Amino acid sequence: MVTVEVTYVVDPVRVTEACGCDGNMEAWVEIEKAASEKRRELVLQGNSVDKRISSNGGLPGSIYSLALLNYLEVSQCPSLTELHVDIQKLTHLQSLILCRNKLSSVPNVIGSLRALKVLDLSVNNLKALPEEVAQLAELTTLNVSCNKLEALPDGLSNCHKLSTINISKNNIASLPADICSEKLDLLSSLVASDNSIEELSGDVSSLGALKVLDLSNNKLKEIPIELADCPKLKEINFKGNKLNDKRLEKMVNGCQTKSILDYIRGKGREKQGAGKVDMDKKKRQGKKKDKQPEEKEEDDVEDLNKMIVRVLHVSDSPATLTVTVGADVKDVRPYLVCCVVRGFNLKPGNALKRFLVAQTKLHDEICCKRTTATIASHDMQLLKGPLVYDVKPPTKLKVVPLGRKEMTAVELIRLLQLEADELRKQKKRQNVTGLHKYLQLLQGKPFYPCLVDAEGDVVSFPPITNSEKTKIRKTTKEIFLEVTSATSLQTCKDVMDTLIEKMAELNKFTAEHREEEGSDGEGGALQGGTSPCQTSSELIIQQVRTVDQDGNLKVAYPSKTDLSKVMSNVTVIW
């Protein structure tokens, strides 16, 4: 025998604005209809309902006799200021929607609704929630946004089926300790924006299902590094918090979730590394006199494994390259730092490809999709100095973009826009990749920034493209790096620090993995499949000065305060 279970869905009874009922009990015909037809859903909303609630002094008692109700909504009724304790009679309720009213309190008996899954008390005048809310073991959704709550009840972790919590737009100063409990292993969305929350516990990593976390416009000073350990976190919002880490504060205001989490994760590694360094230092100090020859040899090997960055000062170089910054860039993209890198080996195998991929990744992450900064790299031997960083009208700015012929900025932007539109049609998607996704960064600008060489050629058009004229290749021996930003000078320096650190890592990798040179036909393969990779992975960074139009120094990178945040396995020699 086959048993077939049939579920009947009954339309809820709704009250329309056309209802002309007065305030007596007989006027609640929709309640009578719900009772006679044994309906399971009832929706009361709007001005006509509000008028009857006002005349009646609240909801009629007959509504609490609808024992079969599993969905009850009373909304948009400012006259509803209290909820009668008889609400406890509706023991089959699974959804209770009481939004956009003027409720000032909720009775303790709310905890008797043990079947309740959805509780929406948003947009009311609530100053507190009863502790009994924590008894709602079946609750999956709690929405108490837009009230006057100063705290949440303890014990919410007992509602272990909670998947969505919205407590935004209240006066909450702190989250309850157990809201980050591992008991809430189904909690996927926590929205607590526009409150006065001062701290987020590191226990947030216990929320294994968390996908959305919104703590924007609060009073946070720190974001715990444990947040990066939330395995499913896809969307975070910390905008409007005055964080102690100013770089992180800028990132949360403009970067995507992945970039922010990668940065937080990196800070965690730095903290662990710093702790290890301090511990190792104490151990070395304690055992310095008793160190055996074999221990000294191990230390020497460890030092050899460190990446080395040597800084060549401007005064030490006869061929100093300077960049003059025009006055008009202040209104477009005012910040710029540059330097020259030597000893970076691009010949073997995929060394060049790895560098270009790393640069793209930095653009997506620390540069926040180029919104905070843009990196450009040039073959120093093809660059004719001195250089000028200035602006030009879009119709006057001519550039040879990478892999294209010469055109004006207007023509290039138009071409990229057409390509983007065509790509959307072909792929049937909203987003595009490559250069196309940066077009909006220049919208509405009367002038475009550019770096011009001594021959008058535009070699860089940030944030869109470099010039084919100075494109780096496997044969490139010296690289001129530039970082521009509309955010701050420190942003440029932070990005350049990170780029040099990454280049040191890549150079060490290349030196250790002796790949064939010229695998793409540019370097010329060596007999026997070996390559004369440099035995040292040392990078030499030559300072570059940027000056104003009167020759006054604006910045020289790197200075003694730069490159100070690189990893512990990088040695900087000044």
Coordinates of C-alpha atoms in Angstrom, one line a residue:
M1 CA 0.0 0.0 0.0
V2 CA 1.3 3.5 -0.9
T3 CA 0.4 6.3 1.4
V4 CA 0.2 9.8 -0.2
E5 CA 0.3 12.8 2.1
V6 CA -1.5 15.8 0.8
T7 CA -0.9 19.3 2.2
Y8 CA -3.5 22.0 1.6
V9 CA -2.3 25.6 1.5
V10 CA -4.9 28.0 2.6
D11 CA -4.7 31.6 1.6
P12 CA -4.5 34.0 4.5
V13 CA -7.3 36.3 5.3
R14 CA -6.3 39.9 4.6
V15 CA -7.9 43.2 5.5
T16 CA -8.0 45.8 2.8
E17 CA -8.2 49.5 3.0
A18 CA -11.7 49.4 1.5
C19 CA -13.1 47.8 4.7
G20 CA -15.4 50.2 6.3
C21 CA -15.9 48.5 9.6
D22 CA -16.3 50.3 12.9
G23 CA -14.7 49.5 16.3
N24 CA -17.3 47.0 17.6
M25 CA -16.5 43.3 18.0
E26 CA -18.7 42.3 15.1
A27 CA -16.5 44.4 12.8
W28 CA -13.7 41.8 12.8
V29 CA -15.3 39.7 10.1
E30 CA -11.9 38.4 8.9
I31 CA -11.3 36.8 12.3
E32 CA -14.8 35.2 12.2
K33 CA -14.0 33.9 8.7
A34 CA -10.7 32.5 9.8
A35 CA -12.4 30.7 12.6
S36 CA -15.3 29.3 10.5
E37 CA -13.0 28.1 7.7
K38 CA -10.4 26.8 10.1
R39 CA -7.7 28.9 8.4
R40 CA -4.1 28.6 9.5
E41 CA -2.9 32.1 8.4
L42 CA -4.1 35.5 9.2
V43 CA -2.7 38.9 8.1
L44 CA -4.0 42.2 9.5
Q45 CA -2.4 45.4 8.3
G46 CA -3.0 49.0 7.2
N47 CA -5.0 52.1 8.3
S48 CA -8.4 50.4 8.5
V49 CA -7.0 47.8 10.9
D50 CA -5.2 50.5 12.9
K51 CA -8.4 52.4 13.3
R52 CA -10.2 49.4 14.7
I53 CA -7.3 48.6 17.1
S54 CA -7.4 52.2 18.3
S55 CA -11.2 52.0 18.9
N56 CA -11.0 48.6 20.5
G57 CA -8.1 49.4 22.8
G58 CA -6.0 46.7 21.2
L59 CA -6.5 43.4 19.3
P60 CA -9.9 41.7 20.0
G61 CA -9.8 38.7 22.3
S62 CA -11.4 36.6 19.6
I63 CA -8.1 36.5 17.7
Y64 CA -6.5 34.4 20.5
S65 CA -9.2 31.7 20.0
L66 CA -7.8 30.8 16.6
A67 CA -5.9 27.8 17.9
L68 CA -5.0 26.5 14.4
L69 CA -3.1 29.5 13.3
N70 CA 0.5 28.9 12.4
Y71 CA 1.1 32.3 10.7
L72 CA -0.1 35.6 12.3
E73 CA 0.9 39.0 11.0
V74 CA -0.3 42.3 12.4
S75 CA 1.7 45.2 10.9
Q76 CA 1.7 48.9 10.1
C77 CA -0.6 49.6 13.0
P78 CA 0.8 52.5 15.2
S79 CA -2.1 52.0 17.6
L80 CA -0.8 48.6 18.6
T81 CA 1.3 49.3 21.7
E82 CA 0.8 46.2 23.7
L83 CA 0.4 42.5 23.2
H84 CA -2.1 40.6 25.4
V85 CA -0.8 37.7 27.5
D86 CA -3.5 35.5 25.7
I87 CA -1.0 35.3 22.8
Q88 CA 0.2 32.2 24.7
K89 CA -2.9 30.3 23.6
L90 CA -1.7 30.3 20.0
T91 CA 0.5 27.3 20.6
H92 CA 0.7 26.2 16.9
L93 CA 2.2 29.5 15.8
Q94 CA 5.3 29.1 13.7
S95 CA 5.5 32.7 12.4
L96 CA 4.6 35.8 14.4
I97 CA 5.1 39.0 12.5
L98 CA 4.5 42.2 14.5
C99 CA 6.5 44.7 12.5
R100 CA 5.9 48.5 12.0
N101 CA 3.7 49.0 15.0
K102 CA 4.4 50.9 18.3
L103 CA 4.9 48.0 20.7
S104 CA 6.6 49.1 23.8
S105 CA 6.9 45.6 25.4
V106 CA 6.5 41.9 24.8
P107 CA 4.9 39.7 27.5
N108 CA 7.0 37.0 29.1
V109 CA 4.5 34.4 27.9
I110 CA 6.1 34.7 24.5
G111 CA 8.3 31.8 25.7
S112 CA 5.2 29.5 25.7
L113 CA 5.1 29.5 21.8
R114 CA 7.4 26.5 21.6
A115 CA 6.6 25.9 17.9
L116 CA 7.6 29.4 16.9
K117 CA 10.2 29.6 14.1
V118 CA 10.0 33.2 12.9
L119 CA 9.7 36.2 15.3
D120 CA 9.7 39.6 13.7
L121 CA 9.3 42.5 16.1
S122 CA 11.1 45.1 13.9
V123 CA 10.3 48.8 13.8
N124 CA 8.6 49.2 17.1
N125 CA 9.4 51.0 20.4
L126 CA 10.9 48.1 22.3
K127 CA 13.5 48.9 25.0
A128 CA 13.9 45.3 26.1
L129 CA 13.1 41.7 25.2
P130 CA 11.9 39.2 27.8
E131 CA 14.4 36.5 28.9
E132 CA 11.8 33.9 27.8
V133 CA 12.7 34.5 24.2
A134 CA 15.6 32.2 24.9
Q135 CA 13.1 29.4 25.5
L136 CA 12.1 29.3 21.8
A137 CA 14.0 26.2 20.9
E138 CA 12.6 26.0 17.3
L139 CA 13.4 29.7 16.5
T140 CA 15.2 30.1 13.2
T141 CA 14.7 33.9 12.5
L142 CA 14.8 36.7 15.0
N143 CA 14.3 40.3 13.7
V144 CA 14.2 43.0 16.3
S145 CA 15.8 45.8 14.1
C146 CA 14.7 49.4 14.4
N147 CA 13.8 49.5 18.1
K148 CA 15.3 51.0 21.2
L149 CA 16.9 48.0 22.6
E150 CA 19.9 48.5 24.9
A151 CA 20.7 44.8 25.3
L152 CA 19.8 41.3 24.2
P153 CA 18.6 38.6 26.6
D154 CA 21.1 36.0 27.7
G155 CA 20.7 32.4 26.6
L156 CA 20.1 33.0 22.9
S157 CA 22.5 30.1 22.3
N158 CA 19.6 27.8 23.6
C159 CA 17.9 28.7 20.4
H160 CA 20.3 26.4 18.6
K161 CA 18.3 26.4 15.3
L162 CA 18.8 30.2 14.8
S163 CA 20.0 30.9 11.3
T164 CA 19.3 34.7 11.0
I165 CA 19.6 37.4 13.6
N166 CA 18.9 41.1 12.8
I167 CA 19.4 43.5 15.7
S168 CA 20.3 46.6 13.6
K169 CA 19.4 50.2 14.4
N170 CA 19.1 49.8 18.2
N171 CA 21.1 51.2 21.2
I172 CA 22.9 47.9 22.0
A173 CA 26.4 48.4 23.6
S174 CA 27.6 44.8 23.6
L175 CA 26.7 41.5 22.2
P176 CA 25.7 38.8 24.7
A177 CA 28.6 36.4 25.3
D178 CA 26.8 33.4 24.1
I179 CA 25.8 34.8 20.7
C180 CA 29.2 33.5 19.4
S181 CA 28.6 30.1 20.8
E182 CA 29.4 26.9 18.9
K183 CA 25.8 25.9 19.8
L184 CA 24.6 28.2 17.1
D185 CA 26.1 26.0 14.4
L186 CA 23.3 27.0 11.9
L187 CA 23.7 30.8 12.3
S188 CA 24.5 32.1 8.8
S189 CA 23.5 35.8 9.1
L190 CA 24.2 38.2 12.0
V191 CA 23.2 41.9 11.2
A192 CA 24.0 44.3 14.1
S193 CA 24.7 47.5 12.3
D194 CA 23.9 51.0 13.6
N195 CA 24.4 50.2 17.3
S196 CA 27.0 51.2 19.9
I197 CA 28.8 47.8 20.0
E198 CA 32.4 48.3 21.2
E199 CA 33.8 44.8 20.9
L200 CA 33.5 41.6 18.8
S201 CA 34.7 38.5 20.6
G202 CA 37.3 36.3 19.1
D203 CA 34.8 33.5 19.7
V204 CA 33.1 34.5 16.5
S205 CA 35.2 31.8 14.9
S206 CA 32.9 29.3 16.6
L207 CA 30.1 30.2 14.2
G208 CA 31.0 27.7 11.6
A209 CA 28.0 28.4 9.3
L210 CA 28.3 32.2 9.4
K211 CA 28.1 33.7 5.9
V212 CA 27.0 37.3 6.5
L213 CA 28.3 39.6 9.3
D214 CA 27.3 43.3 9.4
L215 CA 28.7 45.4 12.3
S216 CA 28.8 48.7 10.4
N217 CA 28.3 52.0 12.2
N218 CA 29.3 50.8 15.6
K219 CA 32.1 51.7 18.0
L220 CA 34.5 48.9 17.3
K221 CA 38.3 49.6 17.7
E222 CA 39.5 46.2 16.8
I223 CA 38.5 43.3 14.5
P224 CA 39.5 40.0 16.0
I225 CA 42.0 38.0 13.9
E226 CA 39.9 34.9 14.7
L227 CA 37.2 36.3 12.3
A228 CA 39.4 35.0 9.4
D229 CA 38.9 31.5 10.7
C230 CA 35.1 31.5 9.9
P231 CA 35.1 29.0 7.1
K232 CA 32.0 30.1 5.2
L233 CA 32.2 33.9 5.7
K234 CA 31.3 35.6 2.4
E235 CA 30.1 39.1 3.3
I236 CA 31.3 41.4 6.0
N237 CA 30.6 45.0 6.7
F238 CA 32.6 47.1 9.2
K239 CA 32.1 50.5 7.6
G240 CA 31.7 53.4 10.0
N241 CA 33.9 52.1 12.8
K242 CA 36.9 54.0 14.0
L243 CA 39.4 51.2 14.0
N244 CA 42.9 51.5 15.6
D245 CA 44.4 50.0 12.4
K246 CA 43.9 52.8 10.0
R247 CA 44.9 50.8 7.0
L248 CA 42.2 48.2 7.9
E249 CA 39.7 51.0 8.4
K250 CA 40.3 52.2 4.9
M251 CA 40.0 48.6 3.6
V252 CA 36.7 48.0 5.3
N253 CA 35.3 51.2 3.7
G254 CA 36.2 50.2 0.2
C255 CA 37.4 46.6 -0.2
Q256 CA 35.7 43.3 -0.8
T257 CA 35.4 40.7 1.9
K258 CA 38.1 38.4 0.7
S259 CA 40.7 41.2 0.7
I260 CA 39.8 42.2 4.2
L261 CA 39.9 38.7 5.6
D262 CA 43.2 38.1 3.9
Y263 CA 44.6 41.2 5.6
I264 CA 43.2 40.1 9.0
R265 CA 44.6 36.6 8.4
G266 CA 48.0 38.2 7.6
K267 CA 47.9 40.3 10.8
G268 CA 47.3 37.1 12.7
R269 CA 50.4 35.4 11.2
E270 CA 52.4 38.5 11.9
K271 CA 51.3 38.4 15.6
Q272 CA 52.2 34.7 15.9
G273 CA 55.5 35.3 14.1
A274 CA 56.3 38.2 16.4
G275 CA 55.6 36.1 19.5
K276 CA 57.8 33.3 18.1
V277 CA 60.6 35.9 17.4
D278 CA 60.4 37.2 20.9
M279 CA 60.5 33.7 22.4
D280 CA 63.4 32.7 20.1
K281 CA 65.3 35.9 21.1
K282 CA 64.9 35.1 24.8
K283 CA 66.1 31.6 24.2
R284 CA 69.2 32.8 22.3
Q285 CA 70.0 35.3 25.0
G286 CA 69.7 32.7 27.7
K287 CA 71.9 30.2 25.8
K288 CA 74.3 32.6 24.1
K289 CA 77.3 31.6 26.2
D290 CA 76.6 27.9 26.1
K291 CA 75.9 27.6 22.3
Q292 CA 77.6 24.6 20.7
P293 CA 79.3 24.8 17.3
E294 CA 76.5 22.7 15.6
E295 CA 73.9 25.2 17.0
K296 CA 75.9 28.1 15.6
E297 CA 76.0 26.3 12.2
E298 CA 72.2 25.9 12.3
D299 CA 71.8 29.7 12.9
D300 CA 74.1 30.5 10.0
V301 CA 72.0 28.3 7.7
E302 CA 68.8 30.0 8.9
D303 CA 70.3 33.4 8.2
L304 CA 71.3 32.2 4.7
N305 CA 67.7 31.1 4.1
K306 CA 66.4 34.6 4.8
M307 CA 65.5 36.9 1.9
I308 CA 67.7 39.9 1.6
V309 CA 66.7 43.4 0.4
R310 CA 69.4 45.9 0.1
V311 CA 68.5 49.6 -0.2
L312 CA 70.7 51.8 -2.4
H313 CA 70.4 55.4 -1.3
V314 CA 70.0 58.3 -3.7
S315 CA 73.3 59.8 -2.6
D316 CA 75.0 56.4 -3.5
S317 CA 73.8 56.4 -7.1
P318 CA 75.2 58.8 -9.7
A319 CA 72.3 58.1 -12.1
T320 CA 69.5 59.3 -9.9
L321 CA 66.0 59.2 -11.4
T322 CA 63.5 61.8 -10.2
V323 CA 59.8 62.2 -10.9
T324 CA 58.3 65.7 -11.0
V325 CA 54.7 65.9 -9.8
G326 CA 52.4 68.5 -11.4
A327 CA 50.1 70.7 -9.3
D328 CA 46.9 69.5 -11.0
V329 CA 47.1 65.9 -10.0
K330 CA 45.9 66.9 -6.5
D331 CA 42.4 66.9 -7.8
V332 CA 42.6 63.6 -9.6
R333 CA 45.1 61.1 -8.2
P334 CA 47.6 63.0 -6.1
Y335 CA 49.8 60.3 -4.4
L336 CA 52.8 58.6 -6.0
V337 CA 55.8 56.6 -4.8
C338 CA 58.5 55.0 -7.0
C339 CA 61.6 52.9 -6.8
V340 CA 64.0 50.9 -9.0
V341 CA 64.5 47.1 -8.4
R342 CA 67.7 45.3 -9.4
G343 CA 68.6 41.7 -9.1
F344 CA 65.1 40.4 -9.9
N345 CA 65.6 37.4 -12.2
L346 CA 62.8 37.1 -14.8
K347 CA 64.6 34.7 -17.3
P348 CA 64.0 31.2 -15.9
G349 CA 60.8 29.3 -16.7
N350 CA 57.7 31.0 -15.5
A351 CA 59.4 33.7 -13.4
L352 CA 57.8 36.5 -15.5
K353 CA 54.4 34.9 -15.4
R354 CA 54.6 34.4 -11.6
F355 CA 55.4 38.1 -11.2
L356 CA 52.6 39.3 -13.4
V357 CA 50.1 37.0 -11.6
A358 CA 51.3 38.2 -8.2
Q359 CA 50.9 41.9 -9.3
T360 CA 47.3 41.1 -10.5
K361 CA 46.6 39.4 -7.1
L362 CA 47.9 42.4 -5.2
H363 CA 45.6 44.7 -7.4
D364 CA 42.6 42.6 -6.4
E365 CA 43.5 42.3 -2.7
I366 CA 45.6 45.0 -1.0
C367 CA 44.7 47.5 -3.7
C368 CA 41.0 46.6 -3.4
K369 CA 40.4 46.1 -7.1
R370 CA 42.5 49.2 -7.9
T371 CA 40.1 51.4 -6.0
T372 CA 42.7 52.4 -3.4
A373 CA 45.9 52.0 -5.4
T374 CA 47.4 50.9 -8.7
I375 CA 50.8 49.2 -9.4
A376 CA 52.8 49.7 -12.6
S377 CA 56.1 48.1 -13.6
H378 CA 58.4 49.3 -16.4
D379 CA 61.6 48.1 -18.0
M380 CA 64.1 50.7 -16.6
Q381 CA 66.3 50.5 -19.7
L382 CA 63.4 51.6 -21.9
L383 CA 62.4 54.4 -19.6
K384 CA 63.8 57.9 -20.6
G385 CA 64.1 60.2 -17.6
P386 CA 63.4 62.6 -16.0
L387 CA 59.7 61.7 -15.6
V388 CA 56.7 63.9 -15.0
Y389 CA 53.5 62.8 -13.3
D390 CA 50.7 65.1 -14.4
V391 CA 47.2 65.2 -15.9
K392 CA 45.9 65.6 -19.4
P393 CA 42.5 66.1 -20.9
P394 CA 41.1 62.8 -22.1
T395 CA 41.2 63.9 -25.8
K396 CA 44.9 65.0 -25.5
L397 CA 46.2 62.0 -23.6
K398 CA 47.7 59.6 -26.1
V399 CA 49.0 56.2 -25.1
V400 CA 50.1 52.8 -26.6
P401 CA 48.2 50.4 -24.3
L402 CA 49.7 47.0 -23.6
G403 CA 49.1 44.9 -26.7
R404 CA 47.3 47.6 -28.7
K405 CA 48.0 50.5 -31.1
E406 CA 48.3 54.1 -30.1
M407 CA 45.0 55.9 -29.2
T408 CA 43.6 58.7 -27.1
A409 CA 42.3 58.0 -23.6
V410 CA 38.8 58.7 -24.9
E411 CA 39.2 56.1 -27.7
L412 CA 40.6 53.6 -25.3
I413 CA 37.8 54.0 -22.7
R414 CA 35.2 53.8 -25.5
L415 CA 36.8 50.6 -26.9
L416 CA 37.0 49.0 -23.5
Q417 CA 33.4 49.9 -22.8
L418 CA 32.3 48.2 -26.1
E419 CA 34.4 45.2 -25.3
A420 CA 32.8 45.0 -21.8
D421 CA 29.3 45.2 -23.3
E422 CA 30.1 42.5 -25.8
L423 CA 31.6 40.3 -23.2
R424 CA 28.5 40.6 -21.0
K425 CA 26.3 39.5 -24.0
Q426 CA 28.6 36.6 -24.8
K427 CA 28.9 35.4 -21.2
K428 CA 25.4 36.4 -20.2
R429 CA 26.6 37.9 -17.0
Q430 CA 26.6 41.2 -15.1
N431 CA 30.2 41.4 -14.2
V432 CA 33.3 41.7 -16.5
T433 CA 37.0 41.1 -15.9
G434 CA 40.3 42.5 -17.0
L435 CA 40.7 46.2 -17.7
H436 CA 37.0 46.7 -18.2
K437 CA 36.1 46.5 -14.5
Y438 CA 38.2 49.6 -13.8
L439 CA 36.4 52.0 -16.2
Q440 CA 34.1 53.4 -13.5
L441 CA 37.1 54.8 -11.6
L442 CA 37.5 57.6 -14.1
Q443 CA 33.9 58.4 -14.7
G444 CA 33.2 62.1 -14.5
K445 CA 36.9 63.1 -14.4
P446 CA 37.7 66.1 -16.6
F447 CA 41.4 65.2 -16.5
Y448 CA 43.2 61.9 -16.5
P449 CA 46.5 61.1 -14.6
C450 CA 49.6 60.0 -16.5
L451 CA 53.3 59.4 -16.2
V452 CA 55.3 61.0 -19.1
D453 CA 58.9 60.3 -20.0
A454 CA 61.5 62.8 -21.3
E455 CA 60.4 62.1 -24.9
G456 CA 56.9 63.2 -24.1
D457 CA 55.4 59.7 -24.3
V458 CA 52.8 58.5 -21.8
V459 CA 54.3 55.4 -20.2
S460 CA 51.6 54.9 -17.6
F461 CA 47.9 55.7 -17.5
P462 CA 46.7 54.8 -14.0
P463 CA 44.5 53.0 -13.1
I464 CA 43.9 51.6 -16.6
T465 CA 47.1 50.6 -18.3
N466 CA 50.9 50.8 -18.8
S467 CA 52.5 51.6 -22.2
E468 CA 53.7 48.9 -24.6
K469 CA 56.9 51.1 -24.8
T470 CA 58.2 50.2 -21.4
K471 CA 56.7 46.7 -21.1
I472 CA 58.8 44.3 -19.0
R473 CA 60.1 41.1 -20.6
K474 CA 62.2 38.1 -19.6
T475 CA 65.3 40.2 -20.6
T476 CA 64.5 43.0 -18.2
K477 CA 67.3 43.5 -15.7
E478 CA 66.0 46.6 -13.9
I479 CA 62.4 47.3 -13.0
F480 CA 61.0 50.8 -12.3
L481 CA 58.0 50.4 -10.0
E482 CA 55.3 53.0 -9.4
V483 CA 52.3 53.0 -7.1
T484 CA 49.6 55.7 -7.4
S485 CA 46.6 56.3 -5.2
A486 CA 43.8 58.8 -4.6
T487 CA 43.6 57.7 -1.0
S488 CA 46.9 58.6 0.8
L489 CA 50.7 58.6 0.5
Q490 CA 50.8 55.9 3.2
T491 CA 48.6 53.7 1.1
C492 CA 51.1 53.9 -1.7
K493 CA 54.0 53.0 0.7
D494 CA 52.1 50.1 2.2
V495 CA 51.4 48.7 -1.3
M496 CA 55.0 49.2 -2.4
D497 CA 56.3 47.5 0.8
T498 CA 54.0 44.5 0.1
L499 CA 55.1 44.3 -3.6
I500 CA 58.8 44.3 -2.7
E501 CA 58.2 41.6 -0.1
K502 CA 56.4 39.5 -2.7
M503 CA 59.2 40.1 -5.2
A504 CA 61.8 38.9 -2.6
E505 CA 59.7 35.8 -2.1
L506 CA 59.5 35.1 -5.9
N507 CA 63.2 35.8 -6.4
K508 CA 64.1 33.3 -3.7
F509 CA 61.8 30.7 -5.2
T510 CA 63.4 31.3 -8.7
A511 CA 66.9 30.9 -7.2
E512 CA 66.0 27.6 -5.5
H513 CA 64.0 26.1 -8.3
R514 CA 66.5 26.1 -11.2
E515 CA 64.0 26.2 -14.1
E516 CA 65.0 26.3 -17.7
E517 CA 65.5 29.8 -19.2
G518 CA 63.6 30.9 -22.2
S519 CA 60.7 28.4 -22.0
D520 CA 58.6 30.9 -24.0
G521 CA 61.3 31.5 -26.6
E522 CA 62.7 34.8 -25.3
G523 CA 65.6 33.7 -23.2
G524 CA 67.2 30.9 -25.2
A525 CA 67.2 27.4 -23.7
L526 CA 70.4 26.1 -22.2
Q527 CA 72.0 22.8 -23.0
G528 CA 71.4 20.1 -20.5
G529 CA 68.3 21.8 -19.2
T530 CA 70.0 23.8 -16.5
S531 CA 70.2 27.6 -16.0
P532 CA 72.8 29.8 -14.4
C533 CA 70.3 31.1 -11.9
Q534 CA 71.8 33.6 -9.6
T535 CA 73.2 32.0 -6.5
S536 CA 71.9 34.9 -4.4
S537 CA 68.3 36.1 -4.3
E538 CA 69.3 39.5 -3.0
L539 CA 67.2 42.4 -4.3
I540 CA 68.6 45.9 -4.6
I541 CA 66.1 48.7 -4.2
Q542 CA 67.3 52.1 -5.4
Q543 CA 65.5 55.1 -4.0
V544 CA 63.6 57.4 -6.3
R545 CA 62.7 60.9 -5.3
T546 CA 59.4 62.7 -6.3
V547 CA 59.6 66.5 -6.3
D548 CA 57.2 69.3 -6.9
Q549 CA 57.5 71.7 -9.8
D550 CA 59.9 73.9 -7.8
G551 CA 62.2 70.9 -7.1
N552 CA 61.2 70.6 -3.5
L553 CA 61.3 67.0 -2.2
K554 CA 57.9 65.4 -1.7
V555 CA 58.9 61.9 -0.9
A556 CA 61.9 59.5 -1.3
Y557 CA 61.1 55.9 -1.3
P558 CA 62.2 53.8 0.5
S559 CA 63.0 55.8 3.6
K560 CA 64.1 54.4 7.0
T561 CA 60.4 54.1 8.1
D562 CA 59.5 52.0 5.0
L563 CA 59.9 48.3 4.6
S564 CA 59.6 47.9 8.4
K565 CA 56.5 45.7 8.3
V566 CA 57.9 43.0 6.0
M567 CA 58.0 39.4 7.2
S568 CA 60.6 38.2 9.7
N569 CA 62.3 36.2 7.0
V570 CA 63.3 39.3 5.1
T571 CA 66.5 41.2 6.0
V572 CA 66.7 44.8 5.0
I573 CA 70.2 46.2 4.7
W574 CA 70.4 50.0 4.7

